[in-house]
Tab-separated table of C-alpha atoms and ligand atoms in Angstrom:
chain	number	residue	atom	x	y	z
A	834	MET	CA	-36.593	0.770	40.169
A	835	LYS	CA	-38.894	2.614	37.797
A	836	LYS	CA	-41.185	0.512	35.874
A	837	SER	CA	-39.657	1.560	32.446
A	838	SER	CA	-36.007	0.976	33.540
A	839	LYS	CA	-37.165	-2.559	34.846
A	840	TYR	CA	-38.478	-3.314	31.476
A	841	LEU	CA	-35.345	-1.877	30.032
A	842	SER	CA	-33.196	-4.179	31.860
A	843	THR	CA	-35.333	-7.315	31.379
A	844	GLY	CA	-35.215	-6.379	27.736
A	845	VAL	CA	-31.383	-6.168	27.787
A	846	ALA	CA	-31.106	-9.505	29.563
A	847	MET	CA	-33.343	-11.217	26.974
A	848	LEU	CA	-31.124	-9.702	24.097
A	849	VAL	CA	-27.978	-10.999	25.973
A	850	ALA	CA	-29.508	-14.383	26.384
A	851	ALA	CA	-30.693	-14.512	22.769
A	852	ALA	CA	-27.110	-13.411	21.618
A	853	MET	CA	-25.502	-16.183	23.848
A	854	LEU	CA	-27.990	-18.836	22.482
A	855	PHE	CA	-27.259	-17.699	18.809
A	856	ALA	CA	-23.488	-17.905	19.535
A	857	LEU	CA	-23.930	-21.314	20.890
A	858	VAL	CA	-26.134	-22.626	17.937
A	859	GLY	CA	-23.560	-20.873	15.634
A	860	THR	CA	-20.714	-22.830	17.309
A	861	VAL	CA	-22.544	-25.928	17.096
A	862	SER	CA	-23.482	-25.603	13.362
A	863	ALA	CA	-19.924	-24.494	12.623
A	864	LYS	CA	-18.559	-27.830	13.463
A	865	PRO	CA	-17.289	-29.615	10.417
A	866	ILE	CA	-19.462	-31.911	8.592
A	867	LYS	CA	-18.328	-35.522	9.030
A	868	ILE	CA	-17.877	-37.769	5.981
A	869	ARG	CA	-17.237	-41.378	6.793
A	870	PHE	CA	-15.828	-43.200	3.633
A	871	SER	CA	-15.846	-46.882	3.878
A	872	HIS	CA	-14.156	-49.335	1.673
A	873	VAL	CA	-12.887	-52.893	1.609
A	874	VAL	CA	-9.468	-52.942	0.089
A	875	SER	CA	-6.045	-52.082	1.453
A	876	PRO	CA	-4.841	-48.385	1.370
A	877	ASN	CA	-2.041	-49.202	-1.236
A	878	THR	CA	-4.433	-50.199	-4.001
A	879	PRO	CA	-5.747	-47.797	-6.673
A	880	LYS	CA	-9.199	-47.419	-4.678
A	881	GLY	CA	-7.404	-47.069	-1.498
A	882	GLN	CA	-5.055	-44.326	-2.679
A	883	ALA	CA	-7.879	-42.455	-4.353
A	884	ALA	CA	-9.951	-42.404	-1.066
A	885	ASP	CA	-7.099	-41.278	0.722
A	886	MET	CA	-6.485	-38.454	-1.756
A	887	PHE	CA	-9.931	-37.464	-1.824
A	888	ALA	CA	-9.882	-37.134	2.141
A	889	LYS	CA	-6.727	-35.129	2.046
A	890	LEU	CA	-7.691	-32.628	-0.649
A	891	ALA	CA	-11.076	-32.198	1.085
A	892	ASN	CA	-9.647	-31.873	4.410
A	893	GLU	CA	-7.249	-29.181	3.176
A	894	ARG	CA	-9.526	-27.151	0.821
A	895	LEU	CA	-12.513	-27.349	3.048
A	896	ALA	CA	-10.764	-27.052	6.390
A	897	GLY	CA	-13.213	-26.356	9.213
A	898	LYS	CA	-16.242	-27.055	6.911
A	899	VAL	CA	-15.803	-30.800	6.285
A	900	GLU	CA	-13.864	-33.840	7.921
A	901	VAL	CA	-13.572	-36.789	5.645
A	902	GLN	CA	-12.275	-39.990	7.442
A	903	VAL	CA	-11.507	-43.140	5.360
A	904	PHE	CA	-12.061	-46.561	6.811
A	905	PRO	CA	-10.147	-49.165	4.566
A	906	ASN	CA	-9.980	-52.882	4.785
A	907	SER	CA	-13.711	-53.502	5.753
A	908	GLN	CA	-13.031	-51.915	9.057
A	909	LEU	CA	-16.559	-50.233	9.199
A	910	TYR	CA	-18.612	-52.423	6.814
A	911	THR	CA	-18.117	-55.384	4.421
A	912	ASP	CA	-19.255	-54.914	0.874
A	913	GLY	CA	-22.673	-56.799	1.673
A	914	LYS	CA	-23.451	-54.253	4.405
A	915	VAL	CA	-22.257	-50.883	3.288
A	916	LEU	CA	-25.184	-50.099	1.105
A	917	ASP	CA	-27.565	-50.617	3.770
A	918	ALA	CA	-25.387	-48.517	5.882
A	919	LEU	CA	-25.537	-45.620	3.299
A	920	SER	CA	-29.153	-45.848	3.189
A	921	THR	CA	-29.679	-45.368	6.821
A	922	GLY	CA	-26.922	-42.657	7.199
A	923	SER	CA	-24.588	-44.729	9.085
A	924	VAL	CA	-21.689	-43.835	6.672
A	925	GLU	CA	-21.678	-41.167	4.203
A	926	MET	CA	-19.568	-42.470	1.249
A	927	ALA	CA	-18.372	-45.720	-0.141
A	928	ALA	CA	-16.990	-47.109	-3.505
A	929	PRO	CA	-18.029	-50.887	-3.804
A	930	SER	CA	-17.333	-52.634	-7.077
A	931	THR	CA	-20.249	-52.428	-9.650
A	932	SER	CA	-20.843	-56.159	-9.129
A	933	LYS	CA	-21.951	-55.399	-5.564
A	934	PHE	CA	-24.910	-53.401	-6.726
A	935	THR	CA	-26.311	-55.850	-9.001
A	936	SER	CA	-29.224	-57.228	-6.819
A	937	TRP	CA	-30.587	-53.502	-6.996
A	938	VAL	CA	-29.508	-52.723	-10.465
A	939	PRO	CA	-29.072	-55.771	-12.438
A	940	GLN	CA	-28.112	-53.705	-15.662
A	941	LEU	CA	-24.651	-53.181	-13.684
A	942	GLN	CA	-23.793	-56.578	-14.526
A	943	LEU	CA	-22.837	-55.103	-17.741
A	944	PHE	CA	-19.366	-54.472	-16.268
A	945	ASP	CA	-19.167	-58.156	-15.179
A	946	LEU	CA	-19.588	-59.492	-18.690
A	947	PRO	CA	-16.295	-61.575	-19.598
A	948	PHE	CA	-14.274	-60.095	-22.242
A	949	LEU	CA	-16.794	-57.348	-22.968
A	950	PHE	CA	-14.353	-54.390	-23.462
A	951	LYS	CA	-11.816	-54.662	-26.144
A	952	ASN	CA	-9.528	-52.322	-24.120
A	953	SER	CA	-9.544	-49.740	-21.617
A	954	GLU	CA	-10.319	-47.010	-24.102
A	955	VAL	CA	-13.696	-48.707	-24.872
A	956	LEU	CA	-14.348	-49.050	-21.147
A	957	TYR	CA	-13.598	-45.324	-20.683
A	958	GLN	CA	-15.884	-44.154	-23.562
A	959	THR	CA	-18.584	-46.471	-21.900
A	960	MET	CA	-18.276	-44.970	-18.596
A	961	ASP	CA	-18.173	-41.453	-19.957
A	962	GLY	CA	-20.855	-41.722	-22.524
A	963	LYS	CA	-24.658	-42.551	-22.528
A	964	VAL	CA	-24.166	-45.940	-20.874
A	965	GLY	CA	-22.444	-44.491	-17.756
A	966	GLN	CA	-25.051	-41.952	-17.365
A	967	LYS	CA	-28.092	-44.509	-17.656
A	968	MET	CA	-26.254	-46.422	-14.801
A	969	PHE	CA	-26.073	-43.499	-12.603
A	970	LYS	CA	-29.629	-42.743	-13.114
A	971	MET	CA	-30.579	-46.283	-11.985
A	972	LEU	CA	-28.971	-45.826	-8.719
A	973	GLY	CA	-31.949	-43.701	-7.451
A	974	LYS	CA	-32.930	-46.767	-5.565
A	975	LYS	CA	-32.029	-46.966	-1.991
A	976	ASN	CA	-31.516	-43.377	-1.722
A	977	MET	CA	-28.170	-43.654	-3.549
A	978	LEU	CA	-26.490	-41.060	-5.538
A	979	GLY	CA	-23.687	-41.965	-7.903
A	980	LEU	CA	-20.651	-39.507	-7.774
A	981	ALA	CA	-18.007	-41.125	-9.855
A	982	LEU	CA	-16.765	-44.263	-11.405
A	983	TRP	CA	-13.306	-45.314	-10.287
A	984	ASP	CA	-11.005	-47.708	-12.139
A	985	ASN	CA	-9.160	-50.643	-10.830
A	986	GLY	CA	-8.517	-52.983	-13.764
A	987	PHE	CA	-8.795	-56.369	-15.341
A	988	LYS	CA	-9.266	-59.515	-13.364
A	989	GLN	CA	-6.858	-62.573	-13.255
A	990	LEU	CA	-7.567	-66.170	-12.017
A	991	SER	CA	-5.760	-67.729	-9.059
A	992	ASP	CA	-6.052	-71.346	-7.656
A	993	ASN	CA	-4.435	-73.882	-5.774
A	994	LYS	CA	-4.926	-76.993	-7.853
A	995	HIS	CA	-3.116	-76.710	-11.050
A	996	GLU	CA	-2.009	-74.285	-13.625
A	997	ILE	CA	-4.752	-72.750	-15.840
A	998	ARG	CA	-4.246	-72.722	-19.646
A	999	THR	CA	-7.408	-73.798	-21.104
A	1000	PRO	CA	-11.297	-73.128	-20.105
A	1001	SER	CA	-11.366	-77.008	-19.242
A	1002	ASP	CA	-8.791	-76.501	-16.563
A	1003	LEU	CA	-11.308	-74.729	-14.416
A	1004	ALA	CA	-13.685	-77.723	-14.411
A	1005	GLY	CA	-14.566	-78.956	-10.901
A	1006	LEU	CA	-12.716	-75.982	-9.101
A	1007	LYS	CA	-14.489	-73.895	-6.546
A	1008	TYR	CA	-14.188	-70.067	-7.101
A	1009	ARG	CA	-15.104	-67.354	-4.992
A	1010	ILE	CA	-16.976	-64.673	-6.730
A	1011	MET	CA	-18.563	-61.334	-5.863
A	1012	SER	CA	-22.431	-61.370	-5.527
A	1013	SER	CA	-23.274	-61.205	-9.424
A	1014	LYS	CA	-25.180	-63.631	-11.439
A	1015	VAL	CA	-23.048	-62.806	-14.496
A	1016	LEU	CA	-19.955	-64.073	-12.538
A	1017	GLU	CA	-21.810	-67.052	-11.384
A	1018	ALA	CA	-22.852	-67.891	-15.025
A	1019	GLN	CA	-19.135	-67.129	-16.226
A	1020	PHE	CA	-17.653	-69.875	-14.046
A	1021	LYS	CA	-20.593	-72.459	-14.579
A	1022	ALA	CA	-19.839	-71.915	-18.185
A	1023	VAL	CA	-16.620	-73.848	-17.891
A	1024	GLY	CA	-17.863	-76.283	-15.358
A	1025	ALA	CA	-16.460	-74.641	-12.155
A	1026	ASN	CA	-18.331	-74.034	-9.026
A	1027	PRO	CA	-18.930	-70.429	-8.091
A	1028	LEU	CA	-19.242	-69.413	-4.413
A	1029	VAL	CA	-20.443	-65.841	-3.279
A	1030	MET	CA	-18.230	-64.440	-0.397
A	1031	PRO	CA	-17.473	-61.086	0.926
A	1032	PHE	CA	-13.933	-59.919	0.142
A	1033	SER	CA	-12.906	-59.819	3.709
A	1034	GLU	CA	-13.242	-63.532	4.132
A	1035	VAL	CA	-11.251	-64.553	0.843
A	1036	TYR	CA	-7.850	-64.867	2.306
A	1037	SER	CA	-8.923	-67.378	4.990
A	1038	ALA	CA	-11.002	-69.329	2.763
A	1039	LEU	CA	-8.163	-69.894	0.426
A	1040	GLU	CA	-5.796	-70.631	3.217
A	1041	GLN	CA	-8.106	-73.036	4.446
A	1042	GLY	CA	-9.194	-74.557	1.242
A	1043	VAL	CA	-12.811	-73.699	1.642
A	1044	ILE	CA	-12.236	-72.393	-2.067
A	1045	ASP	CA	-9.695	-73.406	-4.545
A	1046	GLY	CA	-9.309	-70.175	-6.152
A	1047	GLN	CA	-10.782	-66.631	-6.965
A	1048	GLU	CA	-10.659	-63.818	-9.518
A	1049	ASN	CA	-9.353	-60.399	-8.858
A	1050	THR	CA	-6.947	-57.633	-10.112
A	1051	TRP	CA	-3.284	-57.883	-9.608
A	1052	SER	CA	-3.591	-55.142	-7.123
A	1053	ASN	CA	-6.122	-56.965	-4.818
A	1054	ILE	CA	-4.193	-60.217	-5.216
A	1055	TYR	CA	-1.055	-58.427	-4.183
A	1056	SER	CA	-2.168	-56.137	-1.309
A	1057	LYS	CA	-4.486	-58.818	0.447
A	1058	LYS	CA	-1.750	-61.405	0.003
A	1059	PHE	CA	-3.633	-63.839	-1.910
A	1060	TYR	CA	-0.860	-64.786	-3.821
A	1061	GLU	CA	0.865	-66.140	-0.613
A	1062	VAL	CA	-1.785	-68.799	-0.367
A	1063	GLN	CA	-2.444	-69.546	-4.087
A	1064	LYS	CA	0.047	-71.858	-6.059
A	1065	TYR	CA	-0.891	-70.481	-9.485
A	1066	ILE	CA	-1.996	-67.298	-10.890
A	1067	THR	CA	-3.121	-66.924	-14.380
A	1068	GLY	CA	-3.071	-63.675	-16.415
A	1069	THR	CA	-6.194	-63.732	-18.331
A	1070	ASP	CA	-7.751	-60.160	-18.192
A	1071	HIS	CA	-11.018	-61.742	-18.586
A	1072	GLY	CA	-13.365	-59.279	-16.689
A	1073	TYR	CA	-13.329	-55.900	-15.446
A	1074	LEU	CA	-13.357	-54.521	-11.836
A	1075	GLY	CA	-14.415	-50.920	-11.386
A	1076	TYR	CA	-16.209	-49.117	-8.664
A	1077	LEU	CA	-19.148	-46.798	-8.233
A	1078	VAL	CA	-18.427	-43.915	-5.770
A	1079	VAL	CA	-21.779	-43.520	-3.996
A	1080	THR	CA	-23.306	-41.261	-1.313
A	1081	ASN	CA	-26.555	-41.036	0.391
A	1082	ALA	CA	-28.709	-38.726	-1.795
A	1083	GLN	CA	-30.346	-36.899	0.942
A	1084	PHE	CA	-27.106	-36.186	2.971
A	1085	TRP	CA	-25.313	-35.057	-0.313
A	1086	ASN	CA	-28.312	-32.777	-1.539
A	1087	HIS	CA	-28.466	-31.018	1.956
A	1088	LEU	CA	-24.663	-30.158	1.842
A	1089	PRO	CA	-24.118	-26.392	1.761
A	1090	LYS	CA	-23.745	-25.492	-2.133
A	1091	ASP	CA	-20.203	-24.320	-1.945
A	1092	VAL	CA	-19.107	-27.543	-0.010
A	1093	ARG	CA	-20.868	-29.815	-2.505
A	1094	THR	CA	-19.439	-27.885	-5.547
A	1095	GLU	CA	-15.922	-28.178	-3.995
A	1096	LEU	CA	-16.413	-31.854	-3.217
A	1097	GLU	CA	-17.516	-32.662	-6.632
A	1098	ALA	CA	-14.580	-30.911	-8.172
A	1099	ILE	CA	-12.146	-32.890	-5.994
A	1100	LEU	CA	-13.838	-35.993	-6.959
A	1101	LYS	CA	-13.303	-35.043	-10.607
A	1102	GLU	CA	-9.605	-34.532	-9.927
A	1103	VAL	CA	-9.338	-37.884	-8.177
A	1104	THR	CA	-11.229	-39.787	-10.859
A	1105	ALA	CA	-8.676	-38.420	-13.448
A	1106	TRP	CA	-5.839	-39.331	-11.094
A	1107	ILE	CA	-7.092	-43.110	-10.682
A	1108	ARG	CA	-7.797	-43.493	-14.494
A	1109	ILE	CA	-4.106	-42.652	-15.183
A	1110	ASN	CA	-2.569	-44.504	-12.203
A	1111	ALA	CA	-4.714	-47.732	-11.768
A	1112	LEU	CA	-2.981	-49.590	-14.474
A	1113	LYS	CA	0.421	-48.559	-13.324
A	1114	ILE	CA	-0.257	-49.463	-9.782
A	1115	ASN	CA	-1.518	-52.872	-10.912
A	1116	MET	CA	1.495	-53.627	-13.132
A	1117	GLU	CA	3.963	-52.453	-10.249
A	1118	GLN	CA	2.051	-54.943	-7.892
A	1119	LYS	CA	2.081	-57.678	-10.340
A	1120	ALA	CA	5.933	-57.436	-10.531
A	1121	LEU	CA	6.012	-57.641	-6.860
A	1122	ILE	CA	4.041	-61.009	-7.059
A	1123	VAL	CA	6.390	-62.390	-9.779
A	1124	ALA	CA	9.328	-61.093	-7.866
A	1125	SER	CA	8.349	-62.888	-4.428
A	1126	GLY	CA	8.679	-66.207	-6.213
A	1127	VAL	CA	6.238	-67.821	-3.887
A	1128	THR	CA	3.598	-68.560	-6.681
A	1129	THR	CA	3.735	-69.594	-10.376
A	1130	VAL	CA	2.468	-66.540	-12.568
A	1131	THR	CA	1.505	-67.752	-16.119
A	1132	ASP	CA	0.350	-65.047	-18.759
A	1133	LEU	CA	-1.879	-66.692	-21.339
A	1134	THR	CA	-1.099	-65.916	-24.876
A	1135	GLU	CA	-3.554	-64.175	-27.139
A	1136	ALA	CA	-4.452	-67.665	-28.754
A	1137	GLU	CA	-5.170	-69.100	-25.195
A	1138	LYS	CA	-7.231	-66.207	-24.259
A	1139	ASP	CA	-9.290	-66.479	-27.444
A	1140	ALA	CA	-10.360	-70.104	-26.099
A	1141	PHE	CA	-11.638	-68.464	-22.899
A	1142	ARG	CA	-13.464	-65.796	-24.977
A	1143	GLU	CA	-15.298	-68.513	-26.832
A	1144	ALA	CA	-15.993	-70.485	-23.658
A	1145	PHE	CA	-17.514	-67.430	-21.948
A	1146	LYS	CA	-19.330	-66.147	-24.920
A	1147	PRO	CA	-22.672	-67.660	-24.238
A	1148	VAL	CA	-22.820	-65.598	-20.909
A	1149	HIS	CA	-23.375	-62.519	-23.086
A	1150	ALA	CA	-26.472	-64.052	-24.775
A	1151	GLU	CA	-27.853	-65.365	-21.629
A	1152	PHE	CA	-27.790	-62.152	-19.834
A	1153	ARG	CA	-28.874	-60.007	-22.852
A	1154	ASP	CA	-32.336	-59.296	-21.394
A	1155	VAL	CA	-31.379	-58.864	-17.871
A	1156	VAL	CA	-28.641	-56.287	-18.757
A	1157	GLY	CA	-30.296	-54.695	-21.534
A	1158	GLY	CA	-29.516	-55.360	-25.276
A	1159	ASP	CA	-29.038	-51.616	-25.900
A	1160	LEU	CA	-26.362	-51.366	-23.249
A	1161	ILE	CA	-24.464	-54.362	-24.465
A	1162	ASP	CA	-24.629	-53.233	-28.360
A	1163	ALA	CA	-23.389	-49.690	-27.243
A	1164	VAL	CA	-20.265	-51.442	-26.050
A	1165	TYR	CA	-20.052	-53.690	-29.177
A	1166	GLU	CA	-20.261	-50.603	-31.268
A	1167	LEU	CA	-17.495	-48.927	-29.306
A	1168	ASN	CA	-15.360	-52.320	-29.688
A	1169	ALA	CA	-15.786	-51.939	-33.457
A	1170	LYS	CA	-14.692	-48.315	-33.701
A	1171	ASN	CA	-11.650	-48.767	-31.451
B	964	LMR	C1	-13.919	-57.950	-4.385
B	964	LMR	O1	-14.796	-58.207	-3.614
B	964	LMR	O2	-13.173	-58.941	-4.934
B	964	LMR	C2	-13.575	-56.622	-4.824
B	964	LMR	O3	-14.847	-55.904	-5.168
B	964	LMR	C3	-12.856	-55.803	-3.767
B	964	LMR	C4	-12.660	-54.401	-4.188
B	964	LMR	O4	-13.423	-53.712	-3.667
B	964	LMR	O5	-11.878	-54.239	-5.106
């Protein structure tokens, strides 16, 4: 073979090899980006349904580019562990309640302050306004990026000892709480004993009498069957439960721009959906608890709620410096206007 044609065939072979390598790398990088979304509640709750809707829309609209998989019921991580998992890249998305972030961002305990929001309108204006934006900025720690605030609703009390009608009825009772100092202070203010516990352990702790009661939304009480192991549920609406949808900042910022833009648009859509539907889901599931007949449901009158407002009021002053007087005053101002 002539020298020149030998060089030519070597060159062709190299080109073919390069093309094959390129095709291989191309195939590898064309694999859909996996997004694991971990949460702790049942799929039939506001958050569970919203997470599934996010996955469905993302998998439809970004087919081949993204694959979202939802892991409900603490299947992957409990709330105490998911934020670490997010920071190390073991999971890409989560939506813990705001109370679960409070050891990193104590200001988020704003949402835990009892009877802070006069109504849902004030709550939404708070989330959508300056306060919400400040909260998102504070999430920079732990490489977290806040994507949305999802609604659940107002919390009720359940217990196994006796019917609750006045603040003094809580005295001496052991209540499970999420990991928030405000929630601890709230129960201590009425002489109850708060105990921090992951959501996944609450049912058996109630069943075995490790705790007497807990506070949660109607939907969580229904979907986790807490009502089956609680003799009394009291409709107090004394505190708020909502979620911060979070991701790993590095992961999110490295997504292809078109993918990120579409995912953010889908999140907006789902956030609007949950805001319209969360209360409806809670009310439907409350009705199912009442209809079950296995527990006594008592709705407090406004006058009875006022007694709880008074009893819990010192907690606002106690946490003014921790949460930030400016944030608390911003909500008070909205309460006055609404
Ligand atoms: C709880 O721990 O009670 C809630 O945060 C569970 C949830 O995610 O709604």
